[in-house]
């Protein structure tokens, strides 16, 4: 009542100063470079004149492509541009054209068609006229964007049939209504997980009809004498009015001919025009077509991120709810879909030509990056099509080997690869294919290495078969020595089998390989070739360097480029062979036997390593290799040891200064000794390299390599132990401190890979969690890890299972497998009978016979197979239990989440409906529920070099607190990403998300909202509509929407995020507490308590009672209870919050002081209410209780804190250190007579804690996309995930500044805090805040800096500035003029600088 009115009024206020940009809904085009963009006027070709914005760096063909996508021009094609009567060269740059300036008139010129361009035009017309609905994307297996259904008003509808009312409104109820309650399944504690709410599923309205039929005529193709007169093809159109028309395609365009169904007469019909565009002719023929087509052309233009196709296929595991097609395909008989390319593409030549493009200027590099991305994405699409074509049996093998059939299709060479007993059979073959792709990625990522080429490569899994696809290699030229050798070695310049040779080409190739080896930390070494001679190598043994007929050097077979993982090579099998005599071998064996007798570990293993960890041990395949991320982390670890040893040695010899200034060899000796201790390959500088052939079976090293080989064995054992002793514990520590810990298999994989941990260590992760004292706090990680083990083992069993299934039975077999996998003790007989009956009804013969192996599979048998694989691969025995119910009961796994993970990994697409996975007698999944199975492709990621550099520079600026500079760098990075990939890239998504955060912190809430809207769409389309990053982006969009007064949209976004969270992981996850806290802040009174109490329960269980997350939850509950008038309970919760703040920060911290003040205010109010009740009596209590309600500004600030956009600084220790440092520096300068620049003593710069404080702190709320500030190594740059990208200070909230002016003193300093601190920040931070790569490795798994609270040079939105404490805020009346802080800690003004 009274408090509800106040609360609602506060929340719906829109502060005019928050929306600083005019027109809150106007999208800020950050891709447009104001210096190069200008408008030109377009007219001609039968279109209405219009204005087009072009960029000076565009080619003419870029302008043509932009024109063809405009509604005014589409579907016209085969056009050229003319300026002042002169046709423009398509490859000319616009800025080089004379007379082209802003406002210039450019004419469209219709060019004559060729047979090919006429067919292309017909395809464009068909693409435009096809009815496009929301389910078409799902039917193609692509991830859709659902955001549009949330951002429009419920009563609106789009022309393309998207009903915008259905965002979350469905049979379950309307969940996005501001006044109505959320549906039951979204409330805390609900176990219902409806799939129907995930995607739009309401029935599509009738699509507009353009034509009854459009097909190739029965008179097509033209006879010879008509071909000579220019006829390309004959088309028959049947209009809605029922008129049958025959149309001729010719060089001038399209015209009606006189042919009928019974008579061929190709002459033009009377009074018919020749139209360059087919739709112009159809409009002339049919009034109904003209009306429908006009409506189609007048539809709103979609933003590029929604309209452009994604470079790579993003699988959607759910398909349309309706299996059958909703609309007939009017254009199926035109044959445009089946038109093959004019010639088979040469993928290798296209890729290498793109790589050889010049890189001198920024513009050239952008063109090169874009060309590489376009070629690679086209290659990957062809690989997907090729996998389906080959596995479905439409291509005959080109070789006669049934064990390893090879296929040629559309310029691709596809094969499964040969199995090898040495590598481990089928498992080893798959591992070799995966490692080959990683090796190609590593060599492709090397910057500044021009001249060394790899073939375009991808691997694809389809129907249980893994195929390796490569572009066709060019013919290889032979050197002079090769002429005498066998033809097999033609062109072979490098490798074990190359033989001794000397040539200019070989020397050039060796120089390239030496450069690559240095970048990849590969040691030059010598091996003994099969013929007995010694061969120096810069790569693994298998690699071959060849000279192609195109004059390029190619490196092939790089699957063993990375060092061996010694944890999976038992000691008895890992002895590297040397070509020594029998006596030496016997001596070695004696030494080994003595070591075993004495119980000593091999050199390199920690003490009692095998007893505590169980390593080394066998693995199902023999290709266990270290990840490049692990190699880099281990090198950093060894470098820290190196510097420590140097320091210790110098301290023993008189100290660093004495050793450095003395003229003796003490400093050199210290460096040499340290190099020797840490295993550096050089004895004068620190340099770590690894021999990829050590521990590899069948490789012999000469006796001269014995010392080097022993050192390499020791290093590899240390690196393998480093995973167990450092990286896995560091990963678990991150998960303890982060509330954005992995939510599903994909995010778990990314988190482990960023630490350099392979997924074969999942079993050890389970063991480490089980032995941890924080086992209960890590239960969400245990849940995700067990689920990942289960699904990966099930996937391997599924691949083998599908080998025995014929094509007509695929749907029945897959549904049967899933029923056995997910239902406890499922009985298979009903499945076989049901499939049998259905197939008979459909006329497909006898259907699934009971004798088929797949139909006899039972749930118990399948479970045994999965558990057996899990034991062999991950060494876990009893963790999976005896049935899927064990996973549900013991780990809290959801069967729906397991189904989602299985589909994403295998490519299976399910029908969108609600599944009940508990019925043991009836199959929960029927054959009709299996809509499709798509190829799953792993491919090379093409780096966007300049955009990534700008992005990392922005992160470094954020580390220093230079927000203005970071904002400009992020705009530049976003612009560059847009130039290369049209923003449809994971890194572009993270960049735009960070840009939105920085923009918001600068007070531009409307601009932040616009950027974040685009970010959500990118995340949905590129990563997946239910990807963990998408969940986090929705939560951030809710904050920016609420800042602009859009409470309803904020509620919809948060409810959408919670729905996805429940589906992906379940409720028992720290990030659910973040979402529930935000929902508790902006929902109405009835639901607020439920969500806030659930957030408190989750935070307490995951972070403990004294963590910042928990303290903030207590405060939010206290605030809510004040608004309800329940001051007694509010006092209880605020006391808990105060206790937590005191234990975290101490008595004198501003956070603690404000909590005390707020608690005092509650206490006074409680006493006042109690006194009033005694005086007036309990019957009038409702009228007399005065409630304290927060304003909308307070709620916004709290949401900013909860979501981690800002953080609370933990201490001022760094500020104190910096102040003392500057004082000492000033004193020293004064003594020496130097004059230093004036630095403010209490400068409000970035307050960064010591790393030890970070480790002790609560959980790091990571920014959803901040990437990495360190150099990204190898393939890591394309894989940055949001939950791994932040520092670890705290997830709760933050002040705008680390050093706070108390409220009492605020008036004194208000006029002094408007100084621009950017320059001061840069100067004062230069000497003190250098963070090396190792220190940037945050405990939350990322390598990047924070944007939140520790930044003090922040332009604060007005809603985030305050002069008031908590007590002032909550005691203000509902007019919204109250303070704007949440924790009573004040922020400095924009560009907050120093107090003097």
XYZ file of C-alpha atoms in Angstrom, residues 477-1027:
551
model
C 58.342 -29.957 -57.314
C 61.420 -32.081 -57.017
C 64.882 -30.854 -56.211
C 67.996 -32.116 -57.994
C 68.592 -34.894 -55.500
C 64.958 -35.953 -55.719
C 65.383 -36.737 -59.396
C 67.537 -39.706 -58.404
C 65.231 -40.874 -55.600
C 61.875 -42.564 -55.730
C 58.848 -40.538 -56.862
C 57.467 -40.691 -53.295
C 60.033 -38.150 -52.127
C 59.505 -35.638 -54.911
C 59.466 -32.137 -53.459
C 60.484 -33.320 -49.966
C 63.013 -30.832 -48.595
C 62.752 -31.512 -44.856
C 61.974 -34.528 -42.721
C 63.422 -37.817 -41.532
C 62.957 -39.352 -44.973
C 64.236 -36.357 -46.946
C 67.792 -37.649 -47.061
C 70.941 -35.507 -46.983
C 70.648 -32.723 -49.508
C 71.725 -29.127 -49.959
C 69.890 -26.457 -51.917
C 68.841 -22.827 -51.672
C 65.213 -23.806 -51.136
C 66.146 -26.136 -48.285
C 68.149 -23.418 -46.532
C 65.206 -21.015 -46.819
C 62.831 -23.643 -45.449
C 65.153 -24.443 -42.524
C 65.359 -20.738 -41.658
C 61.553 -20.552 -41.598
C 61.303 -23.674 -39.441
C 63.934 -22.359 -37.016
C 61.950 -19.136 -36.620
C 58.728 -21.094 -36.053
C 60.463 -23.387 -33.529
C 61.537 -20.389 -31.467
C 57.985 -19.025 -31.364
C 56.528 -22.435 -30.442
C 59.279 -23.211 -27.850
C 60.466 -26.256 -29.808
C 64.096 -27.299 -29.290
C 66.374 -28.093 -32.201
C 67.463 -31.714 -31.816
C 68.962 -34.601 -33.728
C 67.440 -38.045 -34.321
C 68.670 -41.165 -36.070
C 66.828 -41.814 -39.328
C 65.677 -45.326 -40.336
C 68.630 -45.527 -42.772
C 71.090 -44.812 -39.940
C 72.141 -41.235 -40.656
C 71.525 -38.363 -38.234
C 68.881 -35.769 -39.048
C 68.571 -32.357 -37.331
C 64.943 -31.434 -36.671
C 63.056 -28.256 -35.714
C 59.716 -30.087 -35.516
C 58.309 -33.438 -34.524
C 59.551 -36.567 -36.245
C 56.527 -36.941 -38.531
C 56.563 -33.417 -39.970
C 57.493 -32.967 -43.598
C 58.551 -29.799 -45.380
C 57.814 -29.696 -49.084
C 58.163 -27.297 -51.978
C 54.906 -27.027 -53.876
C 54.490 -26.492 -57.585
C 53.190 -23.023 -56.725
C 56.605 -22.107 -55.263
C 55.382 -22.137 -51.639
C 56.812 -24.122 -48.735
C 54.311 -26.436 -47.051
C 54.535 -28.125 -43.672
C 52.499 -31.329 -43.298
C 51.844 -33.893 -40.538
C 52.273 -31.639 -37.509
C 50.104 -33.676 -35.116
C 53.010 -34.345 -32.702
C 54.239 -30.733 -32.549
C 53.467 -30.286 -28.844
C 55.472 -31.837 -25.990
C 54.478 -35.207 -24.587
C 52.372 -35.377 -21.422
C 54.582 -37.553 -19.214
C 51.702 -38.249 -16.814
C 50.303 -40.730 -19.333
C 53.517 -42.488 -20.311
C 54.392 -45.097 -17.655
C 58.080 -45.099 -16.756
C 58.789 -48.541 -18.178
C 57.661 -47.393 -21.624
C 59.011 -43.859 -21.748
C 62.731 -44.519 -21.941
C 63.936 -42.598 -24.952
C 66.119 -44.836 -27.092
C 69.634 -43.801 -27.970
C 71.797 -45.324 -30.628
C 74.358 -46.366 -28.028
C 76.157 -49.643 -27.680
C 74.941 -52.638 -25.737
C 77.244 -51.819 -22.844
C 75.685 -48.403 -22.327
C 72.188 -49.857 -22.511
C 73.066 -52.434 -19.877
C 74.544 -49.707 -17.655
C 71.348 -47.687 -18.011
C 69.226 -50.670 -17.111
C 71.368 -51.336 -14.053
C 70.933 -47.731 -12.924
C 67.202 -47.958 -13.432
C 66.999 -51.177 -11.449
C 68.986 -49.607 -8.614
C 66.645 -46.637 -8.586
C 63.643 -48.931 -8.386
C 65.222 -50.894 -5.551
C 65.958 -47.740 -3.623
C 62.432 -46.502 -4.212
C 63.627 -43.237 -5.734
C 61.429 -41.277 -8.114
C 62.652 -40.449 -11.598
C 64.310 -37.056 -11.765
C 61.676 -34.411 -12.316
C 58.810 -35.966 -10.374
C 57.962 -34.415 -6.978
C 58.529 -36.504 -3.899
C 56.061 -39.371 -3.541
C 54.284 -38.096 -6.646
C 53.059 -41.446 -7.889
C 51.710 -42.414 -4.498
C 49.673 -39.243 -4.048
C 48.509 -38.613 -7.610
C 48.517 -42.025 -9.261
C 50.579 -40.731 -12.191
C 52.156 -41.719 -14.515
C 49.656 -44.244 -15.880
C 48.348 -45.587 -19.175
C 45.802 -43.900 -21.419
C 43.623 -45.500 -24.117
C 45.663 -43.810 -26.849
C 49.344 -42.927 -27.195
C 49.040 -39.296 -28.284
C 48.755 -37.444 -25.002
C 50.272 -34.007 -25.552
C 50.523 -30.853 -23.456
C 48.379 -27.898 -24.430
C 50.167 -24.709 -25.629
C 48.542 -22.772 -22.755
C 50.186 -25.176 -20.291
C 53.564 -24.780 -21.983
C 53.367 -20.990 -21.632
C 52.218 -21.189 -18.005
C 55.011 -23.625 -17.168
C 57.616 -21.368 -18.813
C 56.354 -18.441 -16.720
C 56.539 -20.637 -13.625
C 60.135 -21.599 -14.424
C 61.016 -17.967 -15.094
C 59.816 -17.058 -11.602
C 62.034 -19.816 -10.232
C 64.924 -18.512 -12.329
C 64.675 -14.952 -10.996
C 64.379 -16.267 -7.446
C 67.500 -18.425 -7.855
C 69.482 -15.523 -9.312
C 68.460 -13.370 -6.365
C 69.425 -16.084 -3.875
C 72.824 -16.656 -5.500
C 73.574 -12.937 -5.524
C 72.467 -12.569 -1.911
C 74.939 -15.281 -0.991
C 77.738 -13.300 -2.682
C 77.169 -9.869 -1.198
C 73.814 -8.766 -2.606
C 72.516 -7.626 -5.931
C 74.068 -4.147 -5.991
C 77.533 -5.395 -5.157
C 77.408 -8.224 -7.721
C 76.038 -5.942 -10.424
C 78.641 -3.186 -9.913
C 81.635 -5.441 -9.296
C 83.930 -6.237 -12.183
C 84.156 -9.965 -11.348
C 82.098 -12.909 -12.535
C 79.787 -13.252 -9.549
C 76.708 -11.958 -11.421
C 77.454 -14.144 -14.449
C 78.029 -17.166 -12.227
C 74.691 -16.558 -10.492
C 72.878 -16.468 -13.837
C 74.671 -19.588 -15.050
C 73.848 -21.465 -11.859
C 70.202 -20.407 -12.045
C 69.993 -21.497 -15.702
C 71.411 -24.851 -14.717
C 68.997 -25.259 -11.810
C 65.793 -24.500 -13.726
C 66.734 -26.481 -16.851
C 67.323 -23.665 -19.316
C 68.678 -24.887 -22.656
C 71.132 -21.980 -22.562
C 73.610 -21.404 -19.749
C 73.821 -17.628 -20.183
C 70.171 -16.586 -20.585
C 66.848 -18.027 -19.528
C 65.385 -19.954 -22.460
C 62.954 -22.839 -22.205
C 62.308 -25.125 -25.155
C 60.918 -28.613 -25.450
C 61.720 -31.597 -27.614
C 58.416 -32.981 -28.979
C 60.037 -36.344 -29.781
C 61.129 -37.198 -26.244
C 59.047 -40.065 -24.778
C 57.751 -40.875 -28.265
C 57.959 -44.602 -29.102
C 60.256 -45.819 -31.852
C 62.537 -42.761 -31.964
C 66.302 -43.101 -31.554
C 68.593 -40.278 -30.477
C 72.363 -40.326 -31.085
C 74.697 -40.662 -28.052
C 75.633 -36.996 -28.324
C 72.024 -36.095 -27.472
C 71.958 -38.095 -24.241
C 72.491 -35.153 -21.866
C 69.973 -33.017 -23.707
C 67.448 -35.870 -23.780
C 67.806 -36.501 -20.041
C 67.238 -32.799 -19.383
C 64.163 -32.840 -21.618
C 62.761 -35.880 -19.818
C 63.225 -34.105 -16.499
C 61.528 -30.942 -17.813
C 58.578 -32.867 -19.231
C 58.067 -34.675 -15.933
C 58.106 -31.321 -14.156
C 55.626 -29.879 -16.664
C 53.309 -32.869 -16.236
C 53.512 -32.608 -12.455
C 52.873 -28.855 -12.768
C 49.348 -29.667 -14.003
C 48.594 -31.680 -10.877
C 50.373 -29.531 -8.308
C 49.574 -26.050 -9.636
C 47.084 -25.730 -12.471
C 44.220 -27.903 -11.238
C 44.386 -26.449 -7.689
C 44.478 -22.956 -9.252
C 41.399 -23.796 -11.317
C 39.511 -24.976 -8.224
C 40.576 -21.865 -6.324
C 39.149 -19.720 -9.123
C 35.878 -21.595 -8.929
C 35.758 -21.053 -5.170
C 36.115 -17.312 -5.589
C 34.028 -16.721 -8.707
C 30.270 -16.550 -8.952
C 30.578 -16.978 -12.726
C 32.155 -20.413 -12.489
C 31.545 -22.859 -15.344
C 27.872 -23.604 -15.897
C 28.003 -26.313 -18.562
C 30.392 -28.528 -20.478
C 31.488 -25.828 -22.919
C 32.377 -23.312 -20.196
C 34.078 -26.030 -18.109
C 36.169 -26.990 -21.123
C 37.156 -23.375 -21.742
C 38.091 -22.808 -18.094
C 40.292 -25.904 -17.990
C 41.898 -25.184 -21.349
C 42.790 -21.661 -20.287
C 44.724 -23.234 -17.426
C 46.337 -25.637 -19.905
C 44.531 -28.657 -18.449
C 43.396 -31.303 -20.933
C 39.993 -32.902 -20.523
C 41.619 -36.278 -19.872
C 42.272 -34.862 -16.375
C 38.541 -34.620 -15.573
C 38.843 -37.711 -13.409
C 41.636 -36.093 -11.419
C 39.517 -32.940 -11.035
C 36.802 -35.131 -9.477
C 39.405 -36.669 -7.174
C 40.782 -33.240 -6.199
C 37.301 -31.933 -5.367
C 36.500 -35.059 -3.341
C 39.665 -34.564 -1.265
C 39.170 -30.812 -0.879
C 38.064 -29.305 2.404
C 35.743 -27.097 0.313
C 34.005 -30.053 -1.314
C 30.537 -28.703 -0.534
C 31.345 -25.249 -1.928
C 32.619 -26.852 -5.132
C 29.572 -29.043 -5.676
C 28.572 -27.111 -8.804
C 31.985 -27.839 -10.346
C 31.724 -31.484 -9.302
C 28.274 -31.587 -10.927
C 29.532 -30.119 -14.205
C 32.625 -32.361 -14.223
C 30.690 -35.572 -13.587
C 28.177 -34.550 -16.259
C 30.983 -33.871 -18.744
C 32.603 -37.248 -18.037
C 29.274 -39.001 -18.464
C 28.387 -37.246 -21.732
C 31.847 -37.658 -23.274
C 31.866 -41.369 -22.507
C 28.306 -41.679 -23.805
C 29.333 -39.887 -27.006
C 32.087 -42.429 -27.674
C 29.653 -45.303 -27.098
C 27.110 -43.530 -29.336
C 29.633 -43.194 -32.180
C 30.256 -46.934 -32.091
C 26.523 -47.606 -31.718
C 25.643 -45.666 -34.885
C 28.039 -47.718 -37.015
C 25.595 -50.621 -36.999
C 22.491 -48.598 -37.863
C 21.168 -48.304 -41.410
C 19.839 -44.977 -42.628
C 16.066 -45.716 -42.462
C 16.397 -46.637 -38.785
C 18.477 -43.636 -37.636
C 15.668 -41.707 -35.929
C 14.385 -44.796 -34.127
C 17.893 -45.845 -33.105
C 18.869 -42.408 -31.755
C 15.631 -42.030 -29.789
C 16.108 -45.557 -28.399
C 19.700 -44.769 -27.373
C 18.632 -41.571 -25.579
C 15.805 -43.382 -23.787
C 18.219 -46.064 -22.571
C 20.738 -43.384 -21.556
C 18.431 -41.149 -19.531
C 15.700 -43.444 -18.140
C 16.412 -45.705 -15.196
C 16.163 -49.429 -16.162
C 14.491 -48.637 -19.456
C 12.979 -51.688 -21.217
C 13.609 -51.671 -24.961
C 10.778 -53.879 -26.248
C 8.092 -51.153 -26.508
C 10.474 -49.077 -28.609
C 10.993 -51.826 -31.146
C 7.313 -52.618 -31.375
C 6.284 -48.981 -31.660
C 8.853 -48.242 -34.361
C 7.737 -51.381 -36.153
C 4.100 -50.346 -36.178
C 4.856 -46.771 -37.232
C 7.108 -47.805 -40.067
C 4.486 -50.217 -41.344
C 1.860 -47.467 -41.293
C 4.205 -45.255 -43.287
C 4.773 -48.001 -45.853
C 8.487 -48.370 -45.136
C 8.497 -52.159 -44.841
C 8.928 -54.232 -41.746
C 10.627 -51.475 -39.752
C 12.862 -52.139 -36.783
C 13.290 -55.829 -36.356
C 13.978 -57.194 -32.899
C 17.033 -58.925 -34.306
C 18.825 -55.643 -35.059
C 21.619 -55.051 -32.530
C 20.632 -51.496 -31.712
C 17.045 -52.398 -30.828
C 18.210 -55.000 -28.311
C 20.252 -52.514 -26.304
C 18.958 -52.086 -22.747
C 19.499 -49.297 -20.290
C 21.664 -51.478 -18.014
C 23.889 -52.602 -20.884
C 24.355 -49.059 -22.111
C 25.140 -47.846 -18.615
C 27.796 -50.550 -18.228
C 29.389 -49.517 -21.530
C 29.448 -45.838 -20.501
C 30.909 -46.647 -17.072
C 33.555 -48.893 -18.653
C 34.648 -46.076 -20.960
C 34.701 -43.603 -18.059
C 36.945 -45.949 -16.049
C 39.351 -46.455 -18.964
C 39.517 -42.788 -19.897
C 39.128 -40.873 -16.630
C 39.990 -43.539 -14.036
C 36.823 -43.072 -12.002
C 35.239 -46.260 -10.754
C 32.137 -45.670 -8.658
C 31.440 -42.007 -9.339
C 28.783 -42.629 -12.014
C 26.842 -45.165 -9.950
C 24.523 -47.695 -11.531
C 21.894 -45.539 -13.246
C 21.124 -41.971 -14.331
C 19.102 -41.554 -11.145
C 22.366 -41.826 -9.204
C 23.659 -38.727 -10.994
C 20.446 -36.878 -10.189
C 20.356 -37.863 -6.510
C 24.041 -37.604 -5.607
C 25.235 -34.699 -7.760
C 22.058 -32.762 -8.524
C 22.454 -33.226 -12.282
C 19.402 -32.560 -14.418
C 18.487 -35.046 -17.127
C 17.414 -32.146 -19.312
C 20.878 -30.583 -19.000
C 22.450 -33.930 -19.896
C 20.189 -34.179 -22.944
C 21.239 -30.693 -24.051
C 24.945 -31.487 -23.636
C 24.605 -34.755 -25.540
C 22.832 -33.096 -28.467
C 25.361 -30.250 -28.716
C 28.279 -32.704 -28.783
C 26.772 -35.162 -31.268
C 24.852 -32.780 -33.549
C 21.444 -34.291 -32.759
C 18.509 -31.862 -33.016
C 15.414 -32.495 -30.880
C 11.874 -31.338 -31.432
C 10.840 -28.423 -29.227
C 8.490 -29.942 -26.676
C 8.456 -30.813 -22.988
C 10.007 -34.211 -22.232
C 9.188 -36.395 -19.232
C 12.305 -38.492 -18.660
C 11.085 -40.675 -15.786
C 8.739 -43.212 -17.423
C 10.391 -46.648 -17.444
C 7.808 -48.383 -19.599
C 7.118 -45.908 -22.374
C 9.848 -44.304 -24.438
C 10.093 -40.620 -23.400
C 11.693 -39.774 -26.753
C 10.050 -41.029 -29.917
C 11.592 -41.256 -33.418
C 9.521 -38.211 -34.429
C 11.337 -36.196 -31.754
C 14.653 -36.636 -33.585
C 14.450 -33.914 -36.225
C 17.948 -34.088 -37.664
C 21.589 -34.827 -37.036
C 24.073 -32.166 -38.123
C 27.819 -32.401 -38.702
C 29.898 -30.993 -35.838
C 32.982 -29.245 -37.247
C 36.227 -28.267 -35.552
C 38.109 -25.761 -37.661
C 40.911 -23.215 -37.696
C 40.098 -19.841 -36.141
C 41.358 -16.943 -38.211
C 42.804 -14.199 -35.970
C 41.748 -10.563 -36.302
C 45.135 -9.155 -35.399
C 44.601 -5.388 -35.276
C 41.217 -5.637 -33.572
C 42.651 -7.976 -30.936
C 45.562 -5.605 -30.296
C 43.206 -2.657 -29.826
C 41.070 -4.783 -27.502
C 44.075 -5.759 -25.378
C 45.263 -2.148 -25.301
C 41.850 -1.152 -23.955
C 42.127 -3.757 -21.228
C 45.541 -2.408 -20.267
C 44.057 1.082 -20.085
C 41.332 -0.241 -17.822
C 44.019 -1.769 -15.613
C 45.463 1.738 -15.229
C 42.085 3.348 -14.684
C 42.197 5.365 -17.915
C 38.547 4.995 -18.767
C 38.375 7.669 -21.471
C 41.322 6.144 -23.258
C 39.889 2.650 -22.859
C 36.581 3.834 -24.298
C 38.260 5.150 -27.431
C 40.319 1.986 -27.827
C 37.248 -0.208 -27.421
C 35.378 1.829 -30.030
C 38.317 1.336 -32.350
C 38.431 -2.406 -31.632
C 34.680 -2.758 -32.181
C 34.993 -0.861 -35.445
C 37.828 -3.136 -36.604
C 35.886 -6.264 -35.662
C 32.974 -4.909 -37.646
C 35.210 -4.355 -40.665
C 36.594 -7.896 -40.603
C 33.765 -10.129 -39.395
C 30.679 -7.878 -39.233
C 30.820 -8.307 -35.431
C 29.768 -11.951 -35.759
C 32.665 -13.362 -33.768
C 33.026 -14.428 -30.102
C 35.811 -11.902 -29.454
C 33.723 -9.140 -31.023
C 30.963 -10.103 -28.600
C 33.281 -9.777 -25.592
C 34.660 -6.497 -26.936
C 31.197 -4.979 -27.376
C 30.157 -6.137 -23.921
C 33.188 -4.447 -22.369
C 32.494 -1.344 -24.447
C 28.961 -1.245 -23.064
C 30.311 -1.467 -19.499
C 32.816 1.327 -19.964
C 30.203 3.447 -21.732
C 27.793 2.910 -18.849
C 30.423 3.847 -16.283
C 30.964 7.071 -18.208
C 27.334 8.002 -17.671
C 26.015 7.124 -21.135
C 23.310 4.647 -20.187
C 21.387 4.935 -23.467
C 24.481 4.274 -25.543
C 25.440 1.351 -23.300
C 21.973 -0.120 -23.786
C 22.285 0.148 -27.578
C 25.684 -1.541 -27.623
C 24.512 -4.238 -25.217
C 21.443 -5.001 -27.353
C 23.789 -5.790 -30.210
C 26.030 -7.804 -27.898
C 23.153 -10.060 -26.833
C 22.195 -10.723 -30.460
C 25.811 -11.559 -31.339
C 26.089 -13.922 -28.381
C 22.852 -15.694 -29.254
C 23.801 -16.161 -32.901
C 27.530 -16.877 -32.568
C 27.813 -18.724 -29.252
C 24.269 -20.070 -28.854
C 20.913 -18.876 -27.569
C 21.491 -20.766 -24.283
C 25.263 -20.351 -23.960
